[in-house]
């Protein structure tokens, strides 16, 4: 059947835009992997966007955008944007292409897939996606429907926060977090392994306001981050020892009788077992593990136990270690020990994403499809492509909303897999990314201004509808439009594979609302008309767990979670060093240093990292190194350095600074290998080993050698 033109046409009904002097104002939402999920406005004249800015009326965005997204129109109208389907004509990775029609591209993909299915079965086809957008339609539904119908391999999407998510759900039953504005009620804020100044900046004005009201802010992070610079206190444990620090704090709290025994008795399972476990972590032992002075541990524990309300705010970086699951379990236990769950301004602030969990059957229609034949862990992509996955081997890769050759661990092995002559790779993208360069067919993708979507947040408690503002340029198509074309070409006739954007969103929203009280009164029509709609919180449920309801199997906070035994994990939190660290001096003595690859200030992972204005602000790819470690290696500020281990190497510019503690180096993630002088980035040295829980990535459990480049 012939390829149809974009069915997801751009329309501008009165309910979603205002028009003045021929300029339309169109409401949207930032799609990127950030907790803030900002509300945006695009001003359009004719068919061209002329201004892009924050919605001043949004209660969290409050009229300003981060440095990353503010120049978004540069991305939309970039001269190197992909506009037409391309077929590779040179060797893989040679960057030689010919333009082809959509009809030719879709026919070739479908023909190749049918041949692969006939020979190997659909399990030989692997879709690979992550967070290029966080939309319900363009990501969540696109992650499921076509691949379920095909019977393709599933993808374990555990690169980001899998261990933390599993730990929170095991302990508390759901990822429920307070309204970020509740920090204004806090008298103590622990920001643990988290740098919201760079990765969730709309929280920072609230934090500063809380400080002005008297809140004491402690940042716990090996690196002196932008957030740490404005804290009242900065505590710097060695990487991957945060779980030991939390257990040490609980030891002091229990030992000194500062725990809330009445609350623990009424609302928890296993608190006495936890008390016995923490007895193994006296401050002197914890000081030796973490490098944090004993008196600092004791003082922090006392402050946390005696200050109410006390908020523990954390994020995913702290659990990207081999012991990430148990680290997060320990963090989840801290607010319970002092009775801070259910207290406005207290408790745990991790993620609000659990308030809306899209109805799985409405999303994917799995009951009407073949069973998923197997699941491939996305962190092991290089290994999977080079022989770890067999019977059948992976013979085709379809990549969208992701750039694994840049953003996934052990990137050198991924590139080795992408170079396989017998691997048929299709990449749907806005630009010629590091991954797209190794594709057989590249398809041009829309940006957020050119398609419909619905977004929930993980840092606030609003839903946001994204209206298309402008027509797609060239022949760009949305993820959902491409999925529909491929379904048609494969001969799949199920109606749910061919719905338009509005039908698909409506079906999932309606099915989810039917069983979710937080969506009461939220319809598609209301979202389209208002743009942003607050979740509905029944009386008494505005503060998570304040009504005593905890959605665990026991109905209580599970400090001892026996279900974790099935995952091979101790049901009580414990500290075990990551495997990568166990045979090496943890003080980081030469030649090994611990490399942390946290977030860049101007990129969202690798998204936006090709944008010229942002690259100019971020500067060349760099590595921060402590003056003592630099002197021991003859490294001076500004030197090119060689960073290596058994997995690979890369070259970075040295920034000599005590922002990095001794024994630790920091090289932010995001820069594209193809835009780096040596054609590599920091993920050529990161590990694809898996953590203790949920198949989590272990980017930060990474030992490297650093020397001056010759």
XYZ file of N, CA, C and O in Angstrom, residues 508-673:
664
model
N -5.955 5.868 25.855
C -5.119 5.575 27.021
C -5.530 6.442 28.209
O -5.615 5.962 29.349
N -5.806 7.710 27.971
C -6.210 8.605 29.053
C -7.510 8.141 29.689
O -7.633 8.078 30.923
N -8.489 7.787 28.861
C -9.786 7.367 29.395
C -9.656 6.072 30.195
O -10.248 5.933 31.277
N -8.888 5.114 29.663
C -8.725 3.837 30.373
C -7.991 4.035 31.693
O -8.308 3.386 32.701
N -7.025 4.917 31.714
C -6.265 5.162 32.937
C -7.108 5.907 33.963
O -7.095 5.581 35.167
N -7.871 6.896 33.506
C -8.712 7.680 34.422
C -9.743 6.798 35.124
O -10.099 7.046 36.287
N -10.201 5.778 34.451
C -11.249 4.922 35.007
C -10.811 4.237 36.299
O -11.654 3.838 37.114
N -9.519 4.105 36.513
C -9.042 3.424 37.727
C -8.078 4.283 38.539
O -7.422 3.774 39.453
N -7.960 5.546 38.203
C -6.970 6.384 38.874
C -7.636 7.652 39.404
O -7.990 8.541 38.629
N -7.772 7.781 40.732
C -8.449 8.962 41.281
C -7.687 10.265 41.041
O -8.294 11.340 41.068
N -6.385 10.191 40.781
C -5.613 11.409 40.537
C -5.958 12.054 39.189
O -5.586 13.196 38.931
N -6.667 11.310 38.328
C -7.068 11.840 37.018
C -8.544 12.240 36.977
O -9.064 12.549 35.901
N -9.188 12.247 38.096
C -10.611 12.589 38.120
C -10.852 13.956 37.471
O -10.197 14.944 37.791
N -11.766 13.974 36.524
C -12.144 15.221 35.867
C -11.198 15.673 34.765
O -11.417 16.736 34.170
N -10.165 14.888 34.472
C -9.194 15.294 33.452
C -9.511 14.557 32.152
O -9.281 13.350 32.027
N -10.058 15.269 31.195
C -10.413 14.710 29.893
C -9.488 15.273 28.825
O -8.804 16.281 29.033
N -9.509 14.640 27.673
C -8.706 15.130 26.559
C -9.150 16.537 26.168
O -8.303 17.412 25.908
N -10.447 16.763 26.137
C -10.946 18.079 25.754
C -10.462 19.159 26.728
O -10.091 20.265 26.314
N -10.454 18.842 28.000
C -9.986 19.822 28.984
C -8.491 20.096 28.799
O -8.046 21.250 28.863
N -7.722 19.070 28.564
C -6.287 19.254 28.341
C -6.031 20.095 27.094
O -5.170 20.983 27.099
N -6.770 19.815 26.028
C -6.579 20.580 24.798
C -6.952 22.051 24.999
O -6.306 22.939 24.441
N -7.964 22.297 25.798
C -8.416 23.671 26.006
C -7.519 24.441 26.969
O -7.226 25.617 26.751
N -7.071 23.775 28.029
C -6.332 24.470 29.079
C -4.824 24.333 28.946
O -4.081 25.139 29.512
N -4.369 23.304 28.244
C -2.930 23.089 28.094
C -2.327 22.382 29.282
O -1.780 21.291 29.164
N -2.413 22.981 30.458
C -1.898 22.411 31.707
C -3.058 22.166 32.655
O -3.895 23.044 32.868
N -3.106 20.962 33.244
C -4.161 20.611 34.195
C -3.507 19.934 35.399
O -2.717 18.998 35.241
N -3.838 20.402 36.585
C -3.297 19.806 37.807
C -3.935 18.449 38.064
O -5.128 18.240 37.801
N -3.143 17.508 38.569
C -3.702 16.244 39.018
C -4.679 16.504 40.158
O -4.582 17.497 40.883
N -5.633 15.591 40.298
C -6.668 15.734 41.323
C -6.240 14.975 42.578
O -5.982 13.769 42.520
N -6.155 15.668 43.698
C -5.812 15.024 44.959
C -7.014 15.072 45.893
O -7.444 16.156 46.307
N -7.587 13.903 46.203
C -8.705 13.882 47.150
C -8.280 14.466 48.493
O -7.088 14.475 48.834
N -9.214 14.977 49.268
C -8.878 15.562 50.571
C -8.059 14.596 51.419
O -8.377 13.403 51.516
N -6.975 15.127 51.989
C -6.110 14.323 52.841
C -4.996 13.608 52.116
O -4.132 12.986 52.752
N -4.995 13.694 50.762
C -3.964 12.969 50.011
C -3.005 13.911 49.288
O -2.206 13.458 48.477
N -3.079 15.202 49.569
C -2.179 16.141 48.907
C -0.728 15.867 49.284
O 0.183 16.009 48.471
N -0.494 15.504 50.544
C 0.843 15.123 51.018
C 0.915 13.601 50.978
O 0.083 12.923 51.594
N 1.876 13.037 50.246
C 1.904 11.570 50.114
C 2.021 10.878 51.471
O 2.807 11.293 52.323
N 1.164 9.875 51.658
C 1.134 8.999 52.826
C 0.582 9.687 54.083
O 0.596 9.100 55.159
N 0.091 10.924 53.953
C -0.423 11.631 55.128
C -1.666 10.959 55.694
O -1.946 11.072 56.900
N -2.425 10.263 54.831
C -3.633 9.584 55.306
C -3.346 8.182 55.834
O -4.265 7.435 56.176
N -2.056 7.825 55.904
C -1.684 6.513 56.408
C -1.720 5.405 55.383
O -1.316 4.270 55.677
N -2.191 5.716 54.175
C -2.272 4.682 53.141
C -0.925 4.546 52.442
O -0.397 5.516 51.888
N -0.375 3.338 52.471
C 0.879 3.019 51.786
C 0.586 1.833 50.870
O 0.208 0.758 51.353
N 0.722 1.978 49.543
C 0.272 0.931 48.624
C 1.255 -0.226 48.441
O 1.492 -0.690 47.330
N 1.851 -0.694 49.539
C 2.655 -1.915 49.513
C 1.752 -3.107 49.817
O 0.627 -2.937 50.293
N 2.217 -4.338 49.575
C 1.386 -5.505 49.919
C 0.969 -5.533 51.389
O -0.131 -5.972 51.715
N 1.825 -5.039 52.282
C 1.510 -5.047 53.714
C 0.690 -3.842 54.144
O 0.163 -3.812 55.258
N 0.610 -2.820 53.265
C -0.055 -1.589 53.635
C 0.789 -0.704 54.531
O 0.287 0.283 55.077
N 2.078 -1.043 54.671
C 2.976 -0.281 55.521
C 4.283 -0.023 54.781
O 4.572 -0.649 53.749
N 5.075 0.892 55.319
C 6.400 1.135 54.761
C 7.260 -0.086 55.061
O 7.444 -0.457 56.228
N 7.775 -0.720 54.020
C 8.482 -1.992 54.195
C 9.985 -1.744 54.322
O 10.739 -1.804 53.343
N 10.399 -1.470 55.559
C 11.820 -1.308 55.833
C 12.543 -2.634 55.627
O 13.692 -2.670 55.172
N 11.878 -3.706 55.970
C 12.311 -5.051 55.564
C 11.356 -5.504 54.470
O 10.170 -5.676 54.707
N 11.872 -5.647 53.281
C 11.020 -6.014 52.143
C 11.375 -7.426 51.704
O 12.349 -7.652 50.977
N 10.583 -8.386 52.155
C 10.901 -9.784 51.873
C 10.787 -10.120 50.396
O 11.436 -11.060 49.921
N 9.994 -9.348 49.658
C 9.857 -9.616 48.220
C 11.175 -9.443 47.482
O 11.362 -10.014 46.398
N 12.101 -8.669 48.041
C 13.379 -8.444 47.366
C 14.254 -9.689 47.346
O 15.221 -9.752 46.583
N 13.928 -10.674 48.180
C 14.694 -11.925 48.128
C 14.602 -12.555 46.742
O 15.562 -13.167 46.271
N 13.435 -12.401 46.104
C 13.260 -12.962 44.757
C 14.176 -12.291 43.747
O 14.448 -12.855 42.682
N 14.651 -11.090 44.052
C 15.594 -10.377 43.187
C 17.034 -10.666 43.569
O 17.964 -10.048 43.023
N 17.242 -11.568 44.526
C 18.592 -11.873 44.975
C 19.164 -10.842 45.912
O 20.389 -10.783 46.104
N 18.295 -10.035 46.533
C 18.752 -8.930 47.368
C 18.379 -9.197 48.820
O 17.329 -9.768 49.110
N 19.239 -8.789 49.718
C 18.927 -8.824 51.139
C 17.671 -7.982 51.366
O 17.576 -6.862 50.866
N 16.693 -8.469 52.117
C 15.470 -7.681 52.333
C 15.687 -6.435 53.179
O 14.811 -5.570 53.227
N 16.838 -6.335 53.822
C 17.208 -5.131 54.558
C 18.311 -4.401 53.795
O 19.155 -5.033 53.152
N 18.335 -3.070 53.867
C 19.418 -2.365 53.198
C 20.770 -2.745 53.802
O 20.886 -2.990 55.006
N 21.777 -2.793 52.950
C 23.132 -3.098 53.374
C 24.097 -2.355 52.456
O 23.701 -1.832 51.413
N 25.352 -2.335 52.850
C 26.372 -1.711 52.008
C 27.351 -2.771 51.531
O 27.990 -3.461 52.337
N 27.459 -2.914 50.213
C 28.465 -3.767 49.577
C 29.124 -2.931 48.496
O 28.425 -2.380 47.637
N 30.441 -2.789 48.489
C 31.076 -1.984 47.441
C 30.801 -2.567 46.056
O 30.679 -3.785 45.900
N 30.688 -1.728 45.040
C 30.551 -2.251 43.676
C 31.719 -3.164 43.317
O 32.854 -2.964 43.782
N 31.447 -4.162 42.491
C 32.473 -5.132 42.118
C 33.701 -4.442 41.533
O 34.837 -4.860 41.789
N 33.496 -3.371 40.768
C 34.620 -2.690 40.125
C 35.600 -2.109 41.149
O 36.779 -1.950 40.867
N 35.090 -1.798 42.355
C 35.927 -1.130 43.353
C 36.587 -2.096 44.336
O 37.478 -1.698 45.078
N 36.134 -3.328 44.375
C 36.472 -4.180 45.518
C 37.950 -4.534 45.601
O 38.476 -4.745 46.689
N 38.627 -4.595 44.451
C 40.033 -5.020 44.478
C 40.991 -3.845 44.403
O 42.190 -4.035 44.211
N 40.468 -2.632 44.553
C 41.300 -1.443 44.374
C 41.185 -0.557 45.608
O 40.118 -0.438 46.216
N 42.263 0.086 45.968
C 42.280 1.027 47.078
C 41.221 2.098 46.862
O 41.264 2.829 45.883
N 40.248 2.205 47.781
C 39.154 3.160 47.596
C 39.598 4.607 47.729
O 38.846 5.516 47.432
N 40.795 4.846 48.219
C 41.269 6.225 48.267
C 41.658 6.736 46.891
O 42.024 7.894 46.724
N 41.586 5.875 45.878
C 41.862 6.308 44.517
C 43.335 6.526 44.254
O 43.704 7.301 43.379
N 44.200 5.854 45.004
C 45.624 6.037 44.785
C 45.999 5.623 43.368
O 45.384 4.741 42.769
N 47.029 6.251 42.840
C 47.476 5.973 41.481
C 47.647 4.468 41.296
O 48.097 3.778 42.204
N 47.282 3.934 40.123
C 46.908 4.726 38.936
C 45.402 4.925 38.764
O 44.979 5.553 37.816
N 44.567 4.379 39.690
C 43.132 4.383 39.428
C 42.425 5.563 40.090
O 42.697 5.914 41.237
N 41.481 6.140 39.334
C 40.586 7.171 39.846
C 39.154 6.747 39.537
O 38.902 6.040 38.557
N 38.216 7.183 40.360
C 36.794 6.914 40.102
C 36.268 8.022 39.194
O 36.355 9.205 39.532
N 35.716 7.623 38.051
C 35.170 8.590 37.098
C 33.653 8.651 37.228
O 32.965 7.644 37.032
N 33.141 9.817 37.558
C 31.698 10.073 37.589
C 31.339 10.859 36.330
O 31.960 11.881 36.035
N 30.344 10.379 35.596
C 29.910 11.069 34.370
C 28.489 11.576 34.570
O 27.533 11.025 34.032
N 28.362 12.620 35.379
C 27.056 13.189 35.670
C 26.544 14.064 34.541
O 27.115 14.112 33.449
N 25.476 14.780 34.805
C 24.797 15.546 33.760
C 25.586 16.783 33.365
O 26.200 17.448 34.200
N 25.545 17.092 32.081
C 26.051 18.366 31.592
C 25.060 19.471 31.959
O 23.861 19.232 32.098
N 25.567 20.688 32.072
C 24.677 21.799 32.408
C 23.841 22.229 31.204
O 22.712 22.703 31.368
N 24.359 22.049 29.972
C 23.694 22.586 28.786
C 23.076 21.525 27.879
O 22.476 21.880 26.860
N 23.234 20.244 28.201
C 22.655 19.175 27.389
C 21.734 18.320 28.256
O 21.895 18.262 29.475
N 20.778 17.638 27.614
C 19.973 16.629 28.295
C 20.458 15.282 27.779
O 20.068 14.845 26.703
N 21.356 14.649 28.537
C 22.108 13.506 28.027
C 22.730 13.946 26.703
O 23.382 14.980 26.638
N 22.495 13.212 25.595
C 23.093 13.656 24.327
C 22.152 14.535 23.516
O 22.559 15.083 22.485
N 20.900 14.683 23.970
C 19.988 15.586 23.274
C 20.511 17.011 23.400
O 20.983 17.417 24.457
N 20.443 17.751 22.329
C 20.854 19.159 22.245
C 22.372 19.332 22.162
O 22.852 20.452 21.992
N 23.143 18.233 22.266
C 24.598 18.362 22.346
C 25.252 18.641 20.993
O 26.471 18.785 20.924
N 24.459 18.715 19.930
C 24.989 19.125 18.622
C 24.644 20.570 18.299
O 25.008 21.074 17.234
N 23.960 21.254 19.210
C 23.491 22.614 18.940
C 24.635 23.599 19.188
O 25.201 23.651 20.278
N 24.960 24.394 18.179
C 26.180 25.200 18.225
C 26.217 26.146 19.410
O 27.239 26.280 20.087
N 25.122 26.837 19.687
C 25.142 27.804 20.786
C 25.348 27.117 22.125
O 26.028 27.653 23.017
N 24.781 25.931 22.301
C 24.939 25.209 23.556
C 26.333 24.607 23.672
O 26.916 24.573 24.766
N 26.887 24.140 22.561
C 28.262 23.632 22.591
C 29.234 24.755 22.970
O 30.200 24.533 23.708
N 28.968 25.947 22.485
C 29.842 27.077 22.826
C 29.779 27.376 24.319
O 30.811 27.707 24.941
N 28.598 27.255 24.919
C 28.467 27.521 26.349
C 29.064 26.398 27.191
O 29.687 26.661 28.229
N 28.862 25.169 26.787
C 29.376 24.031 27.553
C 30.885 23.915 27.427
O 31.573 23.503 28.351
N 31.420 24.290 26.264
C 32.857 24.197 26.034
C 33.265 22.811 25.578
O 32.453 21.882 25.502
N 34.544 22.631 25.254
C 35.025 21.320 24.807
C 34.829 20.266 25.898
O 34.818 20.597 27.095
N 34.674 18.995 25.524
C 34.528 17.937 26.530
C 35.697 17.961 27.516
O 36.858 18.048 27.116
N 35.390 17.896 28.808
C 36.419 18.097 29.824
C 36.310 17.054 30.918
O 35.319 16.330 31.036
N 37.355 17.013 31.740
C 37.365 16.162 32.922
C 37.907 16.984 34.079
O 38.956 17.620 33.976
N 37.161 17.049 35.176
C 37.614 17.742 36.374
C 38.489 16.811 37.197
O 38.133 15.639 37.416
N 39.629 17.321 37.672
C 40.566 16.521 38.442
C 41.096 17.362 39.591
O 41.368 18.560 39.437
N 41.201 16.744 40.761
C 41.684 17.445 41.944
C 43.142 17.861 41.764
O 43.925 17.136 41.138
N 43.556 19.021 42.314
C 44.943 19.466 42.158
C 45.978 18.439 42.606
O 47.032 18.301 41.974
N 45.695 17.694 43.690
C 46.658 16.694 44.156
C 46.819 15.569 43.141
O 47.940 15.119 42.861
N 45.697 15.099 42.591
C 45.775 14.037 41.584
C 46.427 14.537 40.308
O 47.167 13.799 39.641
N 46.150 15.787 39.944
C 46.775 16.355 38.746
C 48.284 16.475 38.932
O 49.066 16.104 38.043
N 48.719 16.978 40.090
C 50.154 17.148 40.331
C 50.874 15.807 40.308
O 51.997 15.701 39.766
N 50.237 14.785 40.865
C 50.869 13.462 40.891
C 51.061 12.890 39.489
O 51.914 12.012 39.283
N 50.302 13.406 38.534
C 50.362 12.899 37.167
C 50.988 13.904 36.195
O 50.972 13.680 34.988
N 51.474 14.996 36.720
C 52.079 16.007 35.860
C 51.090 16.686 34.936
O 51.444 17.133 33.843
N 49.837 16.788 35.380
C 48.772 17.375 34.557
C 48.547 18.813 34.996
O 48.416 19.099 36.187
N 48.472 19.709 34.041
C 48.182 21.106 34.312
C 46.809 21.471 33.751
O 46.314 20.839 32.824
N 46.242 22.520 34.312
C 44.939 23.001 33.854
C 44.993 23.297 32.351
O 45.892 23.987 31.874
N 44.038 22.741 31.594
C 43.971 22.959 30.152
C 44.674 21.903 29.333
O 44.517 21.876 28.099
N 45.437 21.009 29.972
C 46.112 19.941 29.222
C 45.100 18.986 28.595
O 44.024 18.734 29.166
N 45.451 18.435 27.456
C 44.715 17.288 26.933
C 45.160 16.050 27.711
O 46.361 15.840 27.923
N 44.183 15.253 28.164
C 44.522 14.053 28.923
C 43.916 12.832 28.262
O 42.890 12.905 27.572
N 44.559 11.708 28.494
C 44.136 10.409 27.985
C 43.479 9.667 29.142
O 44.105 9.468 30.190
N 42.224 9.302 28.982
C 41.448 8.607 30.008
C 41.195 7.197 29.504
O 40.653 7.024 28.398
N 41.573 6.189 30.293
C 41.442 4.830 29.751
C 41.237 3.800 30.845
O 41.534 4.014 32.018
N 40.707 2.673 30.424
C 40.673 1.438 31.209
C 40.573 0.287 30.210
O 40.765 0.496 28.998
N 40.265 -0.907 30.690
C 40.237 -2.060 29.800
C 39.131 -1.974 28.760
O 39.195 -2.647 27.720
N 38.104 -1.137 28.997
C 36.987 -1.039 28.062
C 37.292 -0.126 26.876
O 36.726 -0.295 25.802
N 38.143 0.884 27.085
C 38.412 1.812 25.997
C 39.127 3.045 26.499
O 39.650 3.078 27.624
N 39.102 4.077 25.694
C 39.783 5.323 26.045
C 39.103 6.491 25.352
O 38.339 6.321 24.395
N 39.400 7.688 25.844
C 38.988 8.915 25.182
C 39.950 10.017 25.607
O 40.717 9.850 26.567
N 39.916 11.134 24.903
C 40.745 12.286 25.243
C 39.831 13.424 25.680
O 38.827 13.721 25.026
N 40.213 14.078 26.772
C 39.425 15.164 27.334
C 40.356 16.289 27.765
O 41.561 16.094 27.923
N 39.789 17.462 27.974
C 40.555 18.614 28.448
C 40.513 18.650 29.967
O 39.447 18.566 30.582
N 41.667 18.769 30.605
C 41.753 18.754 32.058
C 41.320 20.092 32.647
O 41.782 21.155 32.216
N 40.429 20.026 33.616
C 40.069 21.183 34.437
C 40.532 20.853 35.852
O 39.964 19.971 36.508
N 41.589 21.498 36.291
C 42.151 21.225 37.614
C 41.392 22.069 38.633
O 41.407 23.299 38.581
N 40.694 21.406 39.545
C 39.807 22.102 40.462
C 39.541 21.252 41.689
O 39.443 20.010 41.584
N 39.382 21.905 42.827
C 39.002 21.138 44.008
C 37.494 20.912 44.074
O 36.988 20.381 45.066
N 36.769 21.268 43.015
C 35.384 20.798 42.891
C 35.346 19.276 42.832
O 34.347 18.660 43.210
N 36.417 18.667 42.317
C 36.568 17.211 42.333
C 37.374 16.835 43.568
O 38.454 17.390 43.794
N 36.903 15.908 44.387
C 37.685 15.510 45.556
C 38.850 14.607 45.155
O 38.865 14.059 44.052
N 39.828 14.441 46.006
C 40.917 13.511 45.694
C 40.386 12.118 45.380
O 39.453 11.625 46.022
N 40.970 11.504 44.372
C 40.572 10.150 44.000
C 39.397 10.066 43.057
O 39.027 8.972 42.633
N 38.807 11.217 42.737
C 37.604 11.231 41.899
C 37.812 12.212 40.751
O 38.336 13.312 40.944
N 37.402 11.810 39.547
C 37.371 12.721 38.407
C 35.947 12.772 37.877
O 35.186 11.820 38.019
N 35.592 13.902 37.268
C 34.228 14.118 36.783
C 34.288 14.549 35.326
O 34.961 15.524 34.993
N 33.601 13.807 34.455
C 33.508 14.157 33.035
C 32.037 14.099 32.637
O 31.481 13.008 32.480
N 31.364 15.244 32.507
C 29.931 15.216 32.218
C 29.599 14.467 30.939
O 30.328 14.520 29.948
N 28.468 13.766 30.962
C 27.993 13.016 29.806
C 27.369 13.959 28.793
O 27.097 15.120 29.090
N 27.137 13.453 27.598
C 26.391 14.207 26.600
C 27.120 14.486 25.311
O 26.532 14.352 24.232
N 28.396 14.937 25.347
C 29.060 15.282 24.082
C 29.073 14.110 23.097
O 29.311 12.966 23.486
N 28.809 14.418 21.842
C 28.815 13.392 20.802
C 30.249 13.021 20.449
O 31.125 13.887 20.328
N 30.468 11.733 20.240
C 31.793 11.278 19.810
C 32.180 11.891 18.470
O 33.322 12.298 18.262
